[in-house]
C-alpha positions as YAML, in Angstrom:
chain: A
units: angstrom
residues:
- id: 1
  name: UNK
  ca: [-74.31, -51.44, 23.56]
- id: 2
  name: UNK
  ca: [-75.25, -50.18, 20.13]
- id: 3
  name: UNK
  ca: [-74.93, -53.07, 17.22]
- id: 4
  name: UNK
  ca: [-74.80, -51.88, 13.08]
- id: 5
  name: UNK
  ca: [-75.32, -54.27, 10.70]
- id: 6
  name: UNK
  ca: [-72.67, -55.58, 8.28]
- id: 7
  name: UNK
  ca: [-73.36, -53.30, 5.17]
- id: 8
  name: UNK
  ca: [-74.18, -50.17, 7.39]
- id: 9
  name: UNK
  ca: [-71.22, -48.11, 8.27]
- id: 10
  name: UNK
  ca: [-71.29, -46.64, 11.74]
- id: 11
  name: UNK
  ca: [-72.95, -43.05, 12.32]
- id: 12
  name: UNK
  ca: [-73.13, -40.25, 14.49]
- id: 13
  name: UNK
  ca: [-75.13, -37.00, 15.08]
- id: 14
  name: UNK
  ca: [-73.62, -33.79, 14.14]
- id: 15
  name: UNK
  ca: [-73.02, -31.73, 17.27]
- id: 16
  name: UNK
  ca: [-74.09, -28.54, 15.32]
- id: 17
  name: UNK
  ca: [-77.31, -28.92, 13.25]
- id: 18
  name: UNK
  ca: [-78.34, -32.69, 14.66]
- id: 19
  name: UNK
  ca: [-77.88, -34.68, 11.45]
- id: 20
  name: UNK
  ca: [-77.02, -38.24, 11.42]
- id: 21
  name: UNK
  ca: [-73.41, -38.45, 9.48]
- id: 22
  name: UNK
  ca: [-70.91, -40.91, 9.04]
- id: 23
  name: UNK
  ca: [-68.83, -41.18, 12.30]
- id: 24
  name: UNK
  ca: [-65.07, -40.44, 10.56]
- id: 25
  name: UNK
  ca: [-66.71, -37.06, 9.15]
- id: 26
  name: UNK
  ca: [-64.38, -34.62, 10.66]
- id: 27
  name: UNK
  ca: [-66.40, -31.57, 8.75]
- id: 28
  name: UNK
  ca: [-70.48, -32.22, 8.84]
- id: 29
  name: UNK
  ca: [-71.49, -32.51, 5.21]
- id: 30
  name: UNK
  ca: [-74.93, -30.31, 6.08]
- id: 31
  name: UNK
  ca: [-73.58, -27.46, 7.63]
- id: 32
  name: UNK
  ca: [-70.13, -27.44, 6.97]
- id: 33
  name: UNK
  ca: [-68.94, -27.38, 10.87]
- id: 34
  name: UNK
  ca: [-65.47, -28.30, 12.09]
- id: 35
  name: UNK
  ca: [-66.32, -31.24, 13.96]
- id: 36
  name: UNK
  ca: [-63.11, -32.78, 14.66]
- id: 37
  name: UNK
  ca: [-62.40, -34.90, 17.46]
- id: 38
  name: UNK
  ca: [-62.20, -32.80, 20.66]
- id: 39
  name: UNK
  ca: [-58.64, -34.49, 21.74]
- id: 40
  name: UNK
  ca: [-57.32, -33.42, 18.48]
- id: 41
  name: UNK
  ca: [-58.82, -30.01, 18.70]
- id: 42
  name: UNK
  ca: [-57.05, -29.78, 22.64]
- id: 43
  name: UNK
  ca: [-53.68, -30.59, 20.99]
- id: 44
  name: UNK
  ca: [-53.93, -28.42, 18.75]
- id: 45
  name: UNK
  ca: [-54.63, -25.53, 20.61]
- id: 46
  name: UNK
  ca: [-51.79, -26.43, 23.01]
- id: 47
  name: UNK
  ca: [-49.39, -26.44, 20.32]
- id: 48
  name: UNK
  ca: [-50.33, -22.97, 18.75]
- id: 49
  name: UNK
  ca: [-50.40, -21.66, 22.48]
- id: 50
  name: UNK
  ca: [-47.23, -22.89, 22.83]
- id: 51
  name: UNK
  ca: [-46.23, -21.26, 19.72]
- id: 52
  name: UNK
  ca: [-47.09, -18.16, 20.71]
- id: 53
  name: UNK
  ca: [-46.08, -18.20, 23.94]
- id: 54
  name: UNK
  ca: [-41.99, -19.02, 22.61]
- id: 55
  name: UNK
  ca: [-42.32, -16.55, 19.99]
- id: 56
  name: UNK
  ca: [-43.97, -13.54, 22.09]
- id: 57
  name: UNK
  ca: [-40.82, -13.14, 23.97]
- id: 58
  name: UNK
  ca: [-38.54, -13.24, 20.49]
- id: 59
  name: UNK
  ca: [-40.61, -10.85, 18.90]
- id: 60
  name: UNK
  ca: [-40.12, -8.52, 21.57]
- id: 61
  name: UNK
  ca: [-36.27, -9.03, 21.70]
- id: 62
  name: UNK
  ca: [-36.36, -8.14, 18.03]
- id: 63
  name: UNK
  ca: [-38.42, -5.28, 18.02]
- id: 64
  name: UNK
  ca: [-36.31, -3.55, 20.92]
- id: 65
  name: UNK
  ca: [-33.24, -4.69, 19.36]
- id: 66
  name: UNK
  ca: [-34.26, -3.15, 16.36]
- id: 67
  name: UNK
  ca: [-35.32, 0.30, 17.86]
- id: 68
  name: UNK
  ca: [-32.25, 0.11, 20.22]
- id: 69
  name: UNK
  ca: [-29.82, 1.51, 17.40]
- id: 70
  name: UNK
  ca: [-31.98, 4.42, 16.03]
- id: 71
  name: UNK
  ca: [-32.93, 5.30, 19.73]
- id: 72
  name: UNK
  ca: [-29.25, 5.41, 20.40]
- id: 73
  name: UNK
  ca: [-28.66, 7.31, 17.41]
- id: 74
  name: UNK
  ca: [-30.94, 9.90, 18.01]
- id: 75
  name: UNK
  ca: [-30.14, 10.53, 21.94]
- id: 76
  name: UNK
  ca: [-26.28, 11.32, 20.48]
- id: 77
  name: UNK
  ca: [-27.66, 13.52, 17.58]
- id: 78
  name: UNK
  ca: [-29.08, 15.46, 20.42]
- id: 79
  name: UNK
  ca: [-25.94, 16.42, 21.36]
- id: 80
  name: UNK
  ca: [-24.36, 16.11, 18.07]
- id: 81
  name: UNK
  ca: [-21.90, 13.05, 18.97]
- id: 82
  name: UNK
  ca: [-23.21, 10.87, 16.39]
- id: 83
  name: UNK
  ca: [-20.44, 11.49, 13.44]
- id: 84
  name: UNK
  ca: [-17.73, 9.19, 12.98]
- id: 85
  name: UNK
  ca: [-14.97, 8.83, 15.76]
- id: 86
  name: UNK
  ca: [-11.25, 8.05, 13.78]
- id: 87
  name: UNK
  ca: [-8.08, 6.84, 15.35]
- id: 88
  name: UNK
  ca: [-5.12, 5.38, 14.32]
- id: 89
  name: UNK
  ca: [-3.20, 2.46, 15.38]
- id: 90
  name: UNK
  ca: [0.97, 1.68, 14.36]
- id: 91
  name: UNK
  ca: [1.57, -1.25, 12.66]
- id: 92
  name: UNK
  ca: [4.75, -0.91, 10.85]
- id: 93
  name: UNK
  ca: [7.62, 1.49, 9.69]
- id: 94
  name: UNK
  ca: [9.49, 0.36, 6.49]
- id: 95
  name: UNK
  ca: [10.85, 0.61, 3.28]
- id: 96
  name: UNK
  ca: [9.53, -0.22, 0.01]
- id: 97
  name: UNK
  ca: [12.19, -1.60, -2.30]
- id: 98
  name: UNK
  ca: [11.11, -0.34, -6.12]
- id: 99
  name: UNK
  ca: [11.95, -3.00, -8.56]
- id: 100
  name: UNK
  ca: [11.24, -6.07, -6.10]
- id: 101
  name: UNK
  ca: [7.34, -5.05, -5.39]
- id: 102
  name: UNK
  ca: [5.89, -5.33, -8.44]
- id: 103
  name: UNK
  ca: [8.46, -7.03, -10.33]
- id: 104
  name: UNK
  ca: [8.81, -11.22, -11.05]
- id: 105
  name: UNK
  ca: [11.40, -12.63, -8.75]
- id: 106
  name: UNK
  ca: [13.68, -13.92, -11.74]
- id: 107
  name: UNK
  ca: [13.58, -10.60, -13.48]
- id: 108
  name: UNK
  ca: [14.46, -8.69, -10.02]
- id: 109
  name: UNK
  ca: [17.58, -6.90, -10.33]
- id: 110
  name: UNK
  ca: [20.50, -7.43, -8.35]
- id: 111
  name: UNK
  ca: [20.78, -4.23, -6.32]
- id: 112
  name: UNK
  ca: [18.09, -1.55, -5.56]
- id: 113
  name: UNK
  ca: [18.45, 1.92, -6.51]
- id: 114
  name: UNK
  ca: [15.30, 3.73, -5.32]
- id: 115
  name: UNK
  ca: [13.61, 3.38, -2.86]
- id: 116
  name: UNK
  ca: [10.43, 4.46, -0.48]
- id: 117
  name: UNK
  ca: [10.48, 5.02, 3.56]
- id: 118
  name: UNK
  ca: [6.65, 4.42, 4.16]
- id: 119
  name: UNK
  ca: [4.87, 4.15, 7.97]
- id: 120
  name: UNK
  ca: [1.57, 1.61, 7.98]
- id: 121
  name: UNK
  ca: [-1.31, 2.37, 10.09]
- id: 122
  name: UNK
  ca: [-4.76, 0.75, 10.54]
- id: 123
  name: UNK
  ca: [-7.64, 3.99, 10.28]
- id: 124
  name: UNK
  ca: [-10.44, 2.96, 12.32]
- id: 125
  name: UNK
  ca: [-13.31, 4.88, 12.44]
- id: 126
  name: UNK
  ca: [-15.26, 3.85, 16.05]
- id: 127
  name: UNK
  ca: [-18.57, 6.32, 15.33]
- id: 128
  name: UNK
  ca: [-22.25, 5.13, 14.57]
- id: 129
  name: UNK
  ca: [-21.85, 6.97, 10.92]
- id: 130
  name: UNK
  ca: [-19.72, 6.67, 8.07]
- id: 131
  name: UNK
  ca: [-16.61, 9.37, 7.15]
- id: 132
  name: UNK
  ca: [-14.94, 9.95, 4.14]
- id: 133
  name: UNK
  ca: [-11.39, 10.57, 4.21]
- id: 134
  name: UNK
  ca: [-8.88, 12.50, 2.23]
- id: 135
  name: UNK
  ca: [-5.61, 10.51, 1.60]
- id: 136
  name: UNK
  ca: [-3.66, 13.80, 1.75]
- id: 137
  name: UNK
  ca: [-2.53, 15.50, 5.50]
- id: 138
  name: UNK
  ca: [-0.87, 17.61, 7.34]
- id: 139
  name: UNK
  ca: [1.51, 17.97, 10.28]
- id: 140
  name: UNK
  ca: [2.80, 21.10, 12.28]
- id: 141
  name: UNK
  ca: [5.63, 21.50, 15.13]
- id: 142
  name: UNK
  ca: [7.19, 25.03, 16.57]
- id: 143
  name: UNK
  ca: [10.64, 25.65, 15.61]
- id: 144
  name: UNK
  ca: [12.99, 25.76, 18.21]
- id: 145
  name: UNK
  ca: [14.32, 29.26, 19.50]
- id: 146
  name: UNK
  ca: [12.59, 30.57, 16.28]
- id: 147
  name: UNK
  ca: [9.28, 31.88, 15.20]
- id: 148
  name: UNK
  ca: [7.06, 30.32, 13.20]
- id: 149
  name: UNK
  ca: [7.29, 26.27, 12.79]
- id: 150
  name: UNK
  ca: [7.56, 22.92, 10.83]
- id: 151
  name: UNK
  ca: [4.74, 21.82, 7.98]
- id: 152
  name: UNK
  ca: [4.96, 18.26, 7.05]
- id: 153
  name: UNK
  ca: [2.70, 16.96, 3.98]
- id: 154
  name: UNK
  ca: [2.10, 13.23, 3.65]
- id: 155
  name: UNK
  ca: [0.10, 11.05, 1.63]
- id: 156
  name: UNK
  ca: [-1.80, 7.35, 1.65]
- id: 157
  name: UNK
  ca: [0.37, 5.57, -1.23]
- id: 158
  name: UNK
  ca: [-0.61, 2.83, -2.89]
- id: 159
  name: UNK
  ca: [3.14, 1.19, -2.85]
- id: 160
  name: UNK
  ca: [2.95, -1.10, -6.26]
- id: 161
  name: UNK
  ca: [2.04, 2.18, -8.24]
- id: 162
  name: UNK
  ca: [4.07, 4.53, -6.20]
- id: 163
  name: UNK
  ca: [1.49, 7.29, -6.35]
- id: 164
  name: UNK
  ca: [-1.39, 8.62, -4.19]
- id: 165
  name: UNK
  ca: [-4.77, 6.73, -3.52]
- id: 166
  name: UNK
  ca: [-6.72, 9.01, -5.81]
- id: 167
  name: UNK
  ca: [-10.28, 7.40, -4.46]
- id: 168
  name: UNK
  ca: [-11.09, 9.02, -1.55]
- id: 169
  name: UNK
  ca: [-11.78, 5.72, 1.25]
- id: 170
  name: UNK
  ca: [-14.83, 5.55, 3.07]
- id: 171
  name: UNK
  ca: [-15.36, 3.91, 6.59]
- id: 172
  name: UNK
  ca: [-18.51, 2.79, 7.47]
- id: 173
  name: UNK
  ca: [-19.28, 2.31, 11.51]
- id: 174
  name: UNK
  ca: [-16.80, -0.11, 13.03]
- id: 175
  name: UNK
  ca: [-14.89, -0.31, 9.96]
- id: 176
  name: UNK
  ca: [-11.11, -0.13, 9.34]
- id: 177
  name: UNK
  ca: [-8.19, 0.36, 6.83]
- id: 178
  name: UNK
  ca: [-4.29, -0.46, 6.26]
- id: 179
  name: UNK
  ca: [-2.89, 2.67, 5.16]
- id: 180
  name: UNK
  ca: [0.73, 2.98, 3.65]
- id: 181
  name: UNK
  ca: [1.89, 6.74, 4.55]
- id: 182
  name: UNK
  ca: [4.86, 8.65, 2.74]
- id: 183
  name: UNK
  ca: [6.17, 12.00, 3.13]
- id: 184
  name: UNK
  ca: [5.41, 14.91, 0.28]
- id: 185
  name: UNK
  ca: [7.44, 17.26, 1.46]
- id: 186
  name: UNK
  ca: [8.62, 18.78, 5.19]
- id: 187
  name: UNK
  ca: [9.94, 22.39, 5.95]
- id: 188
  name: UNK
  ca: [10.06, 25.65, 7.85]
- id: 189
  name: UNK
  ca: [7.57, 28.17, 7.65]
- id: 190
  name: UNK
  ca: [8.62, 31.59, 8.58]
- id: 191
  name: UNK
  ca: [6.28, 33.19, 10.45]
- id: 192
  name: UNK
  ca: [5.75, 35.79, 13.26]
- id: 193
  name: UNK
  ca: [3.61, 33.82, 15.24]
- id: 194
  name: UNK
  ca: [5.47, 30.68, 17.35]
- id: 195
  name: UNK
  ca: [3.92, 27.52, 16.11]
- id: 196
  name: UNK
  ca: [1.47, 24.86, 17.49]
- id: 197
  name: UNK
  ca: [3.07, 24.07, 21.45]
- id: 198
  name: UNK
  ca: [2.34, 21.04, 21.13]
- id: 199
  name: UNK
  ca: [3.28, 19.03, 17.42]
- id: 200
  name: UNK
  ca: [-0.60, 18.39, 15.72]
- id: 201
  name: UNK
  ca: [-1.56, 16.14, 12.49]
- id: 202
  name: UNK
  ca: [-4.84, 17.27, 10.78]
- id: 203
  name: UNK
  ca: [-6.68, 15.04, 8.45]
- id: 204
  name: UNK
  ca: [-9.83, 16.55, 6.18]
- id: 205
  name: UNK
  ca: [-12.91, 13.89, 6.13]
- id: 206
  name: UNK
  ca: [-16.28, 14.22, 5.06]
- id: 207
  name: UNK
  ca: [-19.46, 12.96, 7.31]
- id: 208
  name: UNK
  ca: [-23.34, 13.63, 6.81]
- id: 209
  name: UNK
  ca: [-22.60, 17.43, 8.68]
- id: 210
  name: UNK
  ca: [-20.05, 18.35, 6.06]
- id: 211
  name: UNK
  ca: [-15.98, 18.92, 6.08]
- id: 212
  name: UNK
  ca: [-14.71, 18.17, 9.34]
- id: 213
  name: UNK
  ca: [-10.73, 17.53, 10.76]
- id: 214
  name: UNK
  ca: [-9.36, 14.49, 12.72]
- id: 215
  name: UNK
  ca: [-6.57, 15.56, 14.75]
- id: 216
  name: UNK
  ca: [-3.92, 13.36, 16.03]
- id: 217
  name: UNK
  ca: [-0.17, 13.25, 17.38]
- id: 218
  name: UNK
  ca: [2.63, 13.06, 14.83]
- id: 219
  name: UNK
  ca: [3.45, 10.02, 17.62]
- id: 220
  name: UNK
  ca: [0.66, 8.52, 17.45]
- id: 221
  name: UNK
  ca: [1.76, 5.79, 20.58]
- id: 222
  name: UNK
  ca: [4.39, 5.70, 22.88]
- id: 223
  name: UNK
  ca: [6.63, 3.37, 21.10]
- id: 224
  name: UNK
  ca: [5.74, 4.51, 17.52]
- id: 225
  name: UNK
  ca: [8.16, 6.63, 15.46]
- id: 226
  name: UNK
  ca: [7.61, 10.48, 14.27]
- id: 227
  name: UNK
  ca: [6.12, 11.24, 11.49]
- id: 228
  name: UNK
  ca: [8.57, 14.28, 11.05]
- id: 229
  name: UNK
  ca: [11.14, 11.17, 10.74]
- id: 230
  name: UNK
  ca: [9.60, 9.27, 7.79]
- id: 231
  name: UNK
  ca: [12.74, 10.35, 5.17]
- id: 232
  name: UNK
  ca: [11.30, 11.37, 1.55]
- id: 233
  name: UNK
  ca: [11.97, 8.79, -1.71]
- id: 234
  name: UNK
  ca: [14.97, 8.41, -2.91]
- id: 235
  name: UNK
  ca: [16.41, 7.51, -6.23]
- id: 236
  name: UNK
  ca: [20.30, 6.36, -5.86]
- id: 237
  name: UNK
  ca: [21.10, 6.97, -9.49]
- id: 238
  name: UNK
  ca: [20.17, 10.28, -9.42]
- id: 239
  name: UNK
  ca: [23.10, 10.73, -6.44]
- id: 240
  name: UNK
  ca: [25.51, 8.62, -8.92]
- id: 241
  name: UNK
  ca: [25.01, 10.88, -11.56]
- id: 242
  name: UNK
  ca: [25.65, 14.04, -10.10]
- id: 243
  name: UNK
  ca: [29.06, 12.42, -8.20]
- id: 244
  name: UNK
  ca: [30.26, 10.80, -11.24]
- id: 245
  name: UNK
  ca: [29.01, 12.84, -14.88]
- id: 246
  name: UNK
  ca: [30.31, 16.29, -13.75]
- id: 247
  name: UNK
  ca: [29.23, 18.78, -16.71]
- id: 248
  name: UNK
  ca: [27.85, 15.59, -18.89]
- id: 249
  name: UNK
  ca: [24.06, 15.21, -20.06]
- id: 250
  name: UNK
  ca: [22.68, 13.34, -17.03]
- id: 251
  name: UNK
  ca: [19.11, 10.94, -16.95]
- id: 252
  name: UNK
  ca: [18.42, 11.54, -20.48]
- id: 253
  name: UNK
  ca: [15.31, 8.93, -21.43]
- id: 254
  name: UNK
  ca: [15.72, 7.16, -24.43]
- id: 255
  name: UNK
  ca: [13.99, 4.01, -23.85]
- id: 256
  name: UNK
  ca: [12.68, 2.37, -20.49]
- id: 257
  name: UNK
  ca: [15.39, 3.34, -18.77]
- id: 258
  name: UNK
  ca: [17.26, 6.85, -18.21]
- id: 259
  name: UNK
  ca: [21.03, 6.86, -19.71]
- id: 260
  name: UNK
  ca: [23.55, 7.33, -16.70]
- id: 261
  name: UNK
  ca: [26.00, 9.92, -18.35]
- id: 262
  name: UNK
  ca: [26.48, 11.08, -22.25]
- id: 263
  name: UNK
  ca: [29.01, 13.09, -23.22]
- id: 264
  name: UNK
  ca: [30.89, 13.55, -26.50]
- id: 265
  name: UNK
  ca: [32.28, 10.44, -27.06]
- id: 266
  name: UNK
  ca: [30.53, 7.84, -24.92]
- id: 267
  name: UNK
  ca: [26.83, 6.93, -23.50]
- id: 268
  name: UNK
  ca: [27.96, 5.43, -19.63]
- id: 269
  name: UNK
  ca: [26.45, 3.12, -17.48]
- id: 270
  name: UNK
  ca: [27.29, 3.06, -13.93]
- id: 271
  name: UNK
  ca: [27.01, 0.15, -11.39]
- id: 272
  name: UNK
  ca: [29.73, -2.00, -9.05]
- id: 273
  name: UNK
  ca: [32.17, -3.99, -10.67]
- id: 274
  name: UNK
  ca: [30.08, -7.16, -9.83]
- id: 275
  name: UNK
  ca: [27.69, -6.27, -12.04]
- id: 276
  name: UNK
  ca: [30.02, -5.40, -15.20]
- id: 277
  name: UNK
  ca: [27.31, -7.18, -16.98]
- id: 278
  name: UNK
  ca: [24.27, -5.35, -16.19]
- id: 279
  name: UNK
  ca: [26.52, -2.33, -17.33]
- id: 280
  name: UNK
  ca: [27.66, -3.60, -20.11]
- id: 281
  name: UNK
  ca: [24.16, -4.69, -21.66]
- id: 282
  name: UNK
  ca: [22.50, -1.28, -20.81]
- id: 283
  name: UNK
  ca: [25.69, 1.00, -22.41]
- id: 284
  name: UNK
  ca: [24.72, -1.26, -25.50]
- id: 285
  name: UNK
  ca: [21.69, -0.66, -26.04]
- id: 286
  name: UNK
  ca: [21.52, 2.74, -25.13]
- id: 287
  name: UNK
  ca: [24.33, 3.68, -27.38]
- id: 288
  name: UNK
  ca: [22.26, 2.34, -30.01]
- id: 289
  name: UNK
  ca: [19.57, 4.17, -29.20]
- id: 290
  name: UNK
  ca: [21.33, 6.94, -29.37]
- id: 291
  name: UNK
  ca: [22.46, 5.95, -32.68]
- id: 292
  name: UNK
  ca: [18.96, 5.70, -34.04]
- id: 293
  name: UNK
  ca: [17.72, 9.23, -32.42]
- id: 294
  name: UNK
  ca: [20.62, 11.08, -33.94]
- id: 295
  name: UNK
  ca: [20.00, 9.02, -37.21]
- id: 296
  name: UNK
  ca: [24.38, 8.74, -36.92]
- id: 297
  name: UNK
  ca: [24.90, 12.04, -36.83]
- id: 298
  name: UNK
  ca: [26.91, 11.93, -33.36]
- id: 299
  name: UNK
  ca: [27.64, 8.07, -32.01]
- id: 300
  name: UNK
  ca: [28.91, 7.48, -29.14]
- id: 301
  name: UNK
  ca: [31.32, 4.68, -27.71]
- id: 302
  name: UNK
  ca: [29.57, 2.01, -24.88]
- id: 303
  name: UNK
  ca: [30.97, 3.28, -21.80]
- id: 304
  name: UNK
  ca: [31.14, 1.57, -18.30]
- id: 305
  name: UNK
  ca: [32.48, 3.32, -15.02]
- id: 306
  name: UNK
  ca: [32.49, 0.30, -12.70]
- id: 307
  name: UNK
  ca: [33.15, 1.10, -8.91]
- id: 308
  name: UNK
  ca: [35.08, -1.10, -6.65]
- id: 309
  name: UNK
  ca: [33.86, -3.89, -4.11]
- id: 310
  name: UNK
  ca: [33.14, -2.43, -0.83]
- id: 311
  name: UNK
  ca: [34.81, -2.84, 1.80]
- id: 312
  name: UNK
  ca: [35.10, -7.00, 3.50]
- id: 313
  name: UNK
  ca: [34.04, -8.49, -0.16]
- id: 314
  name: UNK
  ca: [34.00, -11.82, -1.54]
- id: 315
  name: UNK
  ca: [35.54, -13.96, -2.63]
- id: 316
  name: UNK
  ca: [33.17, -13.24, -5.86]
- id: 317
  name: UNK
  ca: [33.32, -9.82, -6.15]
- id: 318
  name: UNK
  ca: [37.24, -9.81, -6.06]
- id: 319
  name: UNK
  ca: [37.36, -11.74, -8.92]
- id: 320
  name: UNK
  ca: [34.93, -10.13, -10.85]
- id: 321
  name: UNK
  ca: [37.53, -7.70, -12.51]
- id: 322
  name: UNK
  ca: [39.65, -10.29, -13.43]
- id: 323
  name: UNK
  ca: [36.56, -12.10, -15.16]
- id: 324
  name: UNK
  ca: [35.47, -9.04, -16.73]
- id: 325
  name: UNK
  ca: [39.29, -8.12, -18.21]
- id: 326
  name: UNK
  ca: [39.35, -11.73, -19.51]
- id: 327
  name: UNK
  ca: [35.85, -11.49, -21.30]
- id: 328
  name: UNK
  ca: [36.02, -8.26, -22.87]
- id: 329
  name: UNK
  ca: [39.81, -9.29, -24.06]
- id: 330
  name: UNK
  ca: [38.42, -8.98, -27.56]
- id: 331
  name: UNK
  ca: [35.06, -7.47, -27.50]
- id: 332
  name: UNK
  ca: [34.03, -5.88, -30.25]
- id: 333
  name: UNK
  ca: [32.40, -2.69, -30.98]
- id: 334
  name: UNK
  ca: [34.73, -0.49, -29.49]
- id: 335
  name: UNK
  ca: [34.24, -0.26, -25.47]
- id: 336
  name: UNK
  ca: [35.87, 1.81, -23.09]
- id: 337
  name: UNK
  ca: [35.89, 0.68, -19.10]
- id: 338
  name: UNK
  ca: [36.84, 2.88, -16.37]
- id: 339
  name: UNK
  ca: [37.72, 1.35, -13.29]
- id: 340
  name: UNK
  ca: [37.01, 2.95, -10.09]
- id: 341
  name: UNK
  ca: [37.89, 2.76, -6.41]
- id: 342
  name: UNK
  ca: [35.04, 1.86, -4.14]
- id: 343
  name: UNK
  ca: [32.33, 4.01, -3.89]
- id: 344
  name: UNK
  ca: [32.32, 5.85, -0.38]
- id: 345
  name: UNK
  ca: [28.56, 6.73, 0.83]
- id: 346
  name: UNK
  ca: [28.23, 9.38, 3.51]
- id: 347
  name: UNK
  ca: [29.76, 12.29, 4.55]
- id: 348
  name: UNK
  ca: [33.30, 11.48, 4.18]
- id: 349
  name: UNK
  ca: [32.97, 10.91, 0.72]
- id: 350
  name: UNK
  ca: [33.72, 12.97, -1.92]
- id: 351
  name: UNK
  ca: [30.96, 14.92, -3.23]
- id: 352
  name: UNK
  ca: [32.13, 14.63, -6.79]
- id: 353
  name: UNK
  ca: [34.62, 12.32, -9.20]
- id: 354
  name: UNK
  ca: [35.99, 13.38, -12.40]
- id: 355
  name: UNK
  ca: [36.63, 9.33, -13.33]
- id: 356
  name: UNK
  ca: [38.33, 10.37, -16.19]
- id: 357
  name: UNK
  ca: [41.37, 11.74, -14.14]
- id: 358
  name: UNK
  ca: [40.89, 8.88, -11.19]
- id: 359
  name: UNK
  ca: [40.15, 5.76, -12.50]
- id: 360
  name: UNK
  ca: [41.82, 3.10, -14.72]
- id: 361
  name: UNK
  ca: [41.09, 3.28, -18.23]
- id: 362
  name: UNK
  ca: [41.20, 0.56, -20.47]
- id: 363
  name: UNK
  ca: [39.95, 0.61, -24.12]
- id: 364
  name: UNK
  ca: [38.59, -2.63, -25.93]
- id: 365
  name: UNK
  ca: [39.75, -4.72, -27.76]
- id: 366
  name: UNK
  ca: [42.68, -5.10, -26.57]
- id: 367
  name: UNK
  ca: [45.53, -3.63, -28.35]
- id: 368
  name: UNK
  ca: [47.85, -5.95, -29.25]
- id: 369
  name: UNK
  ca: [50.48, -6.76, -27.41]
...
């Protein structure tokens, strides 16, 4: 048993050089030595094995998952499958209401004129690389009995603008797109040649080889609609005009909105009788435009030709004419109102009407009685 005195601290003998240091030294103050305690030392070095010996086997996980994907890559580039792979997948066909998509719900008029058959689609692109796609296509189908065939041209649409996608999208690997498609245009082509026997859809891309074509069915699944069936925009007003202002100026823009009808004594609005106001407030202000532009030269009379309810109305719409006769009793400027039967869409209908021959006139004010 070794005894120190009271105002000695305990020593020890450095296990490297020999010299007699204090006995908590862990480094030896002569020649510098790590001279720990051994215990400590052993845990230690267990701990950093142990360290290593988790993260060996994580390292090696990264390292092949990280060489996985280029290896990959370049075993397809070998056979020069490693460009994008498109499809397409049917969501959706519809039609886009203009007025009620990009318009606040309280100024949303009461009944749409124009408006735009579109079919959605989701454009996935399943390839290790990235494409670049046109948003403008094409679609083929032989005629039947004839030579030559069917060309269909169809856009992406961005729906609130009503024009094409002008940026070009890009789809990086495993990415995918909603795309809104509408029809350009679709007719024959003569030709001497029978068309494609089978109907085709080509769509240009661009991919790190160059200009390259994704080919597809017009039908793209089983319980998707044609492509060839997607009907073109349509603009009711237009058809109005050309039934009802025979030999008149027709769409004539003077403001935000294209007049119905001039001729040489009125501007005319059109709508149904239910909405004699809407009429009324647009043959206003467009005869006043008028006014303006011809600086008074030629004015013109507000005129309304206001169609019938259809057929099974309300109990609304059959009074409207009633309310309208009673409201306009005394209306002043002059306005003239010509009352039509209702308006008969399809086939049967008549392609024209001369409303000044077939429909009620009345003239206000009122004359009186």
């Amino acid at each position: 048993m070794t005894l120190t005195s009271p105002d000695k601290s305990p020593e020890k003998h450095c296990p490297k050089c020999g010299t007699l240091i204090p006995a908590a030294a862990v480094v030896c103050p002569v020649c510098q030595s790590d001279i720990a305690d051994r215990k400590q030392n052993r845990l230690v070095a267990i701990a950093k094995f142990t360290r290593d010996w988790i993260g060996f086997p994580v390292a090696v996980v990264t390292a092949i998952t990280a060489l996985i994907g280029p290896a990959r890559n370049a075993v397809l580039a070998s056979f020069g499958r490693d460009g994008p792979t498109l499809s397409l997948k049917y969501v959706e066909n519809n039609i886009a209401n203009d007025g009620l998509l990009d318009t606040p719900i309280f100024e949303q008029p009461n009944e749409i004129f124009r408006y735009i058959p579109y079919m959605r689609y989701v454009l996935i692109n399943n390839g290790p690389t990235s494409a670049t796609v046109e948003t403008t296509f094409s679609c083929f189908h032989a005629r039947e009995h004839e030579n030559g065939f069917i060309v269909g041209n169809f856009y992406f649409a961005d729906l609130r603008t009503q024009k094409r996608i002008a940026a070009d999208p890009k789809l990086g690997p495993g990415e995918s797109i909603l795309v809104d498609v509408v029809v350009g245009d679709i007719s024959p082509v003569e030709s001497p040649e029978p068309g494609p026997k089978d109907p085709v859809c080509q769509l240009p891309f661009t991919d790190k080889y160059g200009a390259r074509t994704f080919t597809f069915a017009p039908v793209v699944e089983s319980d998707a609609p044609s492509l060839f069936g997607l009907g073109g925009a349509e603009d009711r007003r237009v058809a109005l005009r050309k039934k009802y202002c025979l030999n008149m100026t027709q769409g004539l823009r003077l403001g935000a909105e294209p007049v119905d009808c001039i001729d040489d004594t009125h501007v005319i609005a059109i709508e149904p009788i239910y909405l004699w106001e809407s009429a009324l407030q647009r043959a206003l202000k467009q005869s006043s435009d008028f006014h303006q532009l011809t600086q008074g030269a030629a004015a013109r009379t507000p005129g309304l030709v206001l169609t019938g309810c259809p057929d099974n109305p309300d109990k609304s719409c059959e009074d409207k004419p009633q309310e309208m006769m009673q409201a306009l009793r005394t209306f002043t400027p002059p306005l003239t109102v010509w009352q039509c039967p209702p308006e008969e869409r399809g086939d049967d209908g008549p392609k024209t009407v001369d409303f000044k021959k077939v429909c009620r006139r009345t003239d206000f004010p009122l004359a009186a009685q």
